[in-house]
Coordinates of C-alpha atoms in Angstrom, one line a residue:
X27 CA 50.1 43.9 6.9
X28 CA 52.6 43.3 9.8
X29 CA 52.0 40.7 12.6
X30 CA 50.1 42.7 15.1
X31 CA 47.4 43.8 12.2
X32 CA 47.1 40.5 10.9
X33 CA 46.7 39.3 14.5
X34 CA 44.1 42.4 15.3
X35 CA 42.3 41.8 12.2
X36 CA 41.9 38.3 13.0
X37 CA 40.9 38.9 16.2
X38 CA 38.4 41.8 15.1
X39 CA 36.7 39.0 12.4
X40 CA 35.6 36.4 14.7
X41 CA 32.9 36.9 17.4
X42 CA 32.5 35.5 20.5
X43 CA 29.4 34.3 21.9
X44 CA 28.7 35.5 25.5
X45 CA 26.0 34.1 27.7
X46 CA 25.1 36.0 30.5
X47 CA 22.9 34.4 33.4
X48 CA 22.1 35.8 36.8
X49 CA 19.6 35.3 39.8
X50 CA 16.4 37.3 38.3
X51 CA 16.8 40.8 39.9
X52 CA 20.4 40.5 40.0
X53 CA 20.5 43.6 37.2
X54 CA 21.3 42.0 34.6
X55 CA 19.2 43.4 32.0
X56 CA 20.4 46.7 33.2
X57 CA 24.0 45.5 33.1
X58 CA 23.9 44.6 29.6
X59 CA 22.2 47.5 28.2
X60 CA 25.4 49.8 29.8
X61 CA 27.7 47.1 27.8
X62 CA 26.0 47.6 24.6
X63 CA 25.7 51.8 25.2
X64 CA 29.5 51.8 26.7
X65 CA 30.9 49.6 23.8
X66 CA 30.4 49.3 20.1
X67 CA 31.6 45.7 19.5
X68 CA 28.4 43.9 21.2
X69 CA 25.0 42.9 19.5
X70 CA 22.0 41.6 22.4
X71 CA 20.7 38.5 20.9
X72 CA 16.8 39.4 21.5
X73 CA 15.3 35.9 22.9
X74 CA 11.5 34.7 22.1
X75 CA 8.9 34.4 25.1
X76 CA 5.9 33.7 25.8
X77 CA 5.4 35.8 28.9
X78 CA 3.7 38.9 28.5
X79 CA 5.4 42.2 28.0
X80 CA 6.0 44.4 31.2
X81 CA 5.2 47.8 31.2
X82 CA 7.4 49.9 28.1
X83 CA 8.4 46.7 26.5
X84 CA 8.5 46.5 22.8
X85 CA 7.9 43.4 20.6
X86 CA 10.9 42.7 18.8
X87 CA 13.5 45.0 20.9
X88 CA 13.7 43.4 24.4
X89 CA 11.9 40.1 23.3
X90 CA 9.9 38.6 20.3
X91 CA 6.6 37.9 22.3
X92 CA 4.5 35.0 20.8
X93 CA 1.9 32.9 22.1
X94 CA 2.3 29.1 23.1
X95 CA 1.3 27.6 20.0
X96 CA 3.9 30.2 18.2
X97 CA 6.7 29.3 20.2
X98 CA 6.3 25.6 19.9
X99 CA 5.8 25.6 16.1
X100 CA 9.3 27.1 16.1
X101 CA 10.7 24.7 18.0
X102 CA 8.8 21.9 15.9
X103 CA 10.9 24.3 12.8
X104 CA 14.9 23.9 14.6
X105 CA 14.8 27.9 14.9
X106 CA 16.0 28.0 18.2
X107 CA 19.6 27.4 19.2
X108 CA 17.6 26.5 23.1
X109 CA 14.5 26.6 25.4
X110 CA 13.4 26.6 28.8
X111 CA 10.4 27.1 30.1
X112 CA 10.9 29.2 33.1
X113 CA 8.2 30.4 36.1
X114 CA 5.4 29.2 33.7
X115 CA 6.8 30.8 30.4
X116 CA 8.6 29.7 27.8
X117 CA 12.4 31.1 26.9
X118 CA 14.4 30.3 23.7
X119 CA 17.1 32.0 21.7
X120 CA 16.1 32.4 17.8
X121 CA 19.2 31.2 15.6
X122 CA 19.6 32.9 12.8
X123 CA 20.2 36.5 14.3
X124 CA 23.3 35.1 16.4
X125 CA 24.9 33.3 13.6
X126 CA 24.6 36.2 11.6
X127 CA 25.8 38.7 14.4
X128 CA 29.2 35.8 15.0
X129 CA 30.1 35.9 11.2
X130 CA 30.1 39.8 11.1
X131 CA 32.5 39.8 13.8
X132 CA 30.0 41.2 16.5
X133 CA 30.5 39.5 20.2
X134 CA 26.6 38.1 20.3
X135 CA 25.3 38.2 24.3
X136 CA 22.5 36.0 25.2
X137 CA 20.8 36.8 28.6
X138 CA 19.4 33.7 29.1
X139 CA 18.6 31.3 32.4
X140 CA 20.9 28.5 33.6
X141 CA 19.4 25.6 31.9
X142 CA 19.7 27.3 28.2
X143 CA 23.4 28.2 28.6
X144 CA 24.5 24.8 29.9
X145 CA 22.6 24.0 26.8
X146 CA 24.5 26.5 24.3
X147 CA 27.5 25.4 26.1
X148 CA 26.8 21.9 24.4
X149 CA 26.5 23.4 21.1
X150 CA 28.9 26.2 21.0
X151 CA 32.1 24.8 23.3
X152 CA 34.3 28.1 22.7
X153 CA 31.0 30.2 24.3
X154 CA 31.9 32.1 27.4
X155 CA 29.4 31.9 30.3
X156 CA 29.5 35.0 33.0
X157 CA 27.0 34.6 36.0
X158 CA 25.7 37.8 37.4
X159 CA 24.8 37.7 40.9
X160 CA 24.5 40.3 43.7
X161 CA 26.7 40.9 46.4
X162 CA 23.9 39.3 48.7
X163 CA 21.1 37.2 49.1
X164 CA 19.5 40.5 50.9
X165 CA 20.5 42.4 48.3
X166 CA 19.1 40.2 45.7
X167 CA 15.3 40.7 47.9
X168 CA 15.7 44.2 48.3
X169 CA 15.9 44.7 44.7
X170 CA 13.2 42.4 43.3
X171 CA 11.0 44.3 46.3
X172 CA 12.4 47.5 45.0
X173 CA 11.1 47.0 41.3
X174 CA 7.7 47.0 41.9
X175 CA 6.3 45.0 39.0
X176 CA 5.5 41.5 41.1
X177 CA 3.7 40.3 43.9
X178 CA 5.2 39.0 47.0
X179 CA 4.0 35.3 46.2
X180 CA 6.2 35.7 42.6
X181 CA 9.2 37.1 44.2
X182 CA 9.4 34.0 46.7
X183 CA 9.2 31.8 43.9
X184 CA 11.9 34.0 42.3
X185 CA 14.1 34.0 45.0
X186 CA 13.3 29.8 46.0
X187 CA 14.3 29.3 42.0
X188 CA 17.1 31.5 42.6
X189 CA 18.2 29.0 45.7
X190 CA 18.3 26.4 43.0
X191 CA 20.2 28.1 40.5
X192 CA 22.7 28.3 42.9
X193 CA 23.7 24.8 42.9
X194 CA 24.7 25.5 39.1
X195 CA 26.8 28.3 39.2
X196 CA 29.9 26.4 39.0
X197 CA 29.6 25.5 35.0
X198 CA 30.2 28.9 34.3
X199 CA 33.5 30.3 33.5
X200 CA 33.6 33.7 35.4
X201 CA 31.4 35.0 38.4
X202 CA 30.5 38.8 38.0
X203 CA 28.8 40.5 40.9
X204 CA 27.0 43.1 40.0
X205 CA 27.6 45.6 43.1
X206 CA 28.7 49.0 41.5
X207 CA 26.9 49.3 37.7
X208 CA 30.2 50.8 36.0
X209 CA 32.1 49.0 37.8
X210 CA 31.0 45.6 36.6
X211 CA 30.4 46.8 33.3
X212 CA 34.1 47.0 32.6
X213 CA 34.8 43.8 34.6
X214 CA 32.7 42.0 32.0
X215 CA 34.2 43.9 28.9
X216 CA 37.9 43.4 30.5
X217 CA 36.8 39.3 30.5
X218 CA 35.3 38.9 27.4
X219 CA 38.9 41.0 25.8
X220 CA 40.7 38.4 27.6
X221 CA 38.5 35.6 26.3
X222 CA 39.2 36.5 22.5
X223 CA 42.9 35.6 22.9
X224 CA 41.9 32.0 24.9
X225 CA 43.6 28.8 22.4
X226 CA 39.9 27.5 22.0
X227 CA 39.2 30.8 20.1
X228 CA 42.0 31.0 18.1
X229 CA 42.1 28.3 16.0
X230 CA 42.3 29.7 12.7
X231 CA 45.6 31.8 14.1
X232 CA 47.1 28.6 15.7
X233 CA 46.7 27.0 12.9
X234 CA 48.7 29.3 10.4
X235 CA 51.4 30.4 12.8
X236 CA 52.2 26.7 12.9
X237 CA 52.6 25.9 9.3
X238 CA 54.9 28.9 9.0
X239 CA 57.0 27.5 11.8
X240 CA 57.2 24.0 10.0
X241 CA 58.2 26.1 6.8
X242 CA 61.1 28.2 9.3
X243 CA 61.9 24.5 10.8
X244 CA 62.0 23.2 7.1
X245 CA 65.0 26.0 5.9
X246 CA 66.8 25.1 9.2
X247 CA 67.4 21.5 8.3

């Protein structure tokens, strides 16, 4: 195996965790179900909630729904890498399926709110956050209007928690806006390539290409 397969295969092995957080109605649901149908290296970390299902939603494919007293006994069990509790619901990301997703070499996205991926940020320091946001404020109304499923009294709240979300946006490592679908699907696939060859993910690579310097350094004496 030459250098550049070594280096691939390397690169290939280890997974990347990606959070992905956005104003709600920003798209990015839809956003990351074009990154998973457009590329083959991605598995969707499906979170746990305890708000109840919209309309076509499936219990265990976009969400593991569970009652209050469900979610808390799996907190009480350490089976969540975070939680929030969000517009009244609870939010938390299960931990087994992501660290089995990282070890097989998938990149693992987690579509969660602010306050979890500050907290997976804490835990996993090599995690890369992307913040989707529209390319307007009266963009971002249009389309939570547009959607259909909430009342006008929810979609103020959504877009007064949006306001506050805003003042966060900066502990995240890229900004995406999500104008043109396609468009920002490839922005966020180009970013998350570029992120795999970042130091902080490339440890073990570092690591070995050094020692076989010392040994080169070694014959030189």
């Amino acid at each position: 195996m030459n250098e550049a397969e070594r280096c691939a295969e390397q690169m290939k092995n280890k997974g990347i965790l990606i959070v992905i957080s956005g104003f709600s109605g920003a798209g990015k649901g839809t956003l990351v179900k074009r990154l998973l149908q457009k590329y083959d290296n991605y598995a969707l970390s499906i979170s746990m909630t305890t708000r109840q299902p919209r309309e076509g939603e499936r219990d265990g494919v976009e969400y593991f729904f569970r009652d209050k007293e469900q979610f808390e006994a799996t907190i009480a069990q350490n089976g969540l890498i975070e939680y929030a509790c969000y517009c009244g619901n609870y939010y938390g990301t299960p931990k087994a399926y992501v660290e089995e997703q990282l070890e097989a070499g998938k990149d693992v996205i987690l579509e969660i709110e602010i306050q979890g991926a500050l907290k997976v940020k804490e835990q996993f320091p090599e995690s890369l956050l992307l913040f989707v946001t529209p390319p307007s404020a009266a963009e971002l109304e249009r389309r939570l209007v547009g959607r259909g499923t909430e009342s006008m009294e929810v979609i103020r709240k959504r877009l007064a928690r949006a306001s506050e979300e805003s003042e966060g946006i900066e502990a995240y490592d890229y900004i995406v806006v999500n104008d043109v679908l396609d468009v920002c699907v490839d922005e966020v696939h180009h970013l998350v390539d570029a992120a795999r060859r970042a130091p902080v993910r490339r440890e073990a690579f570092i690591k070995e290409i050094r020692e076989e310097l010392k040994g080169f350094a070694k014959g030189a004496e």
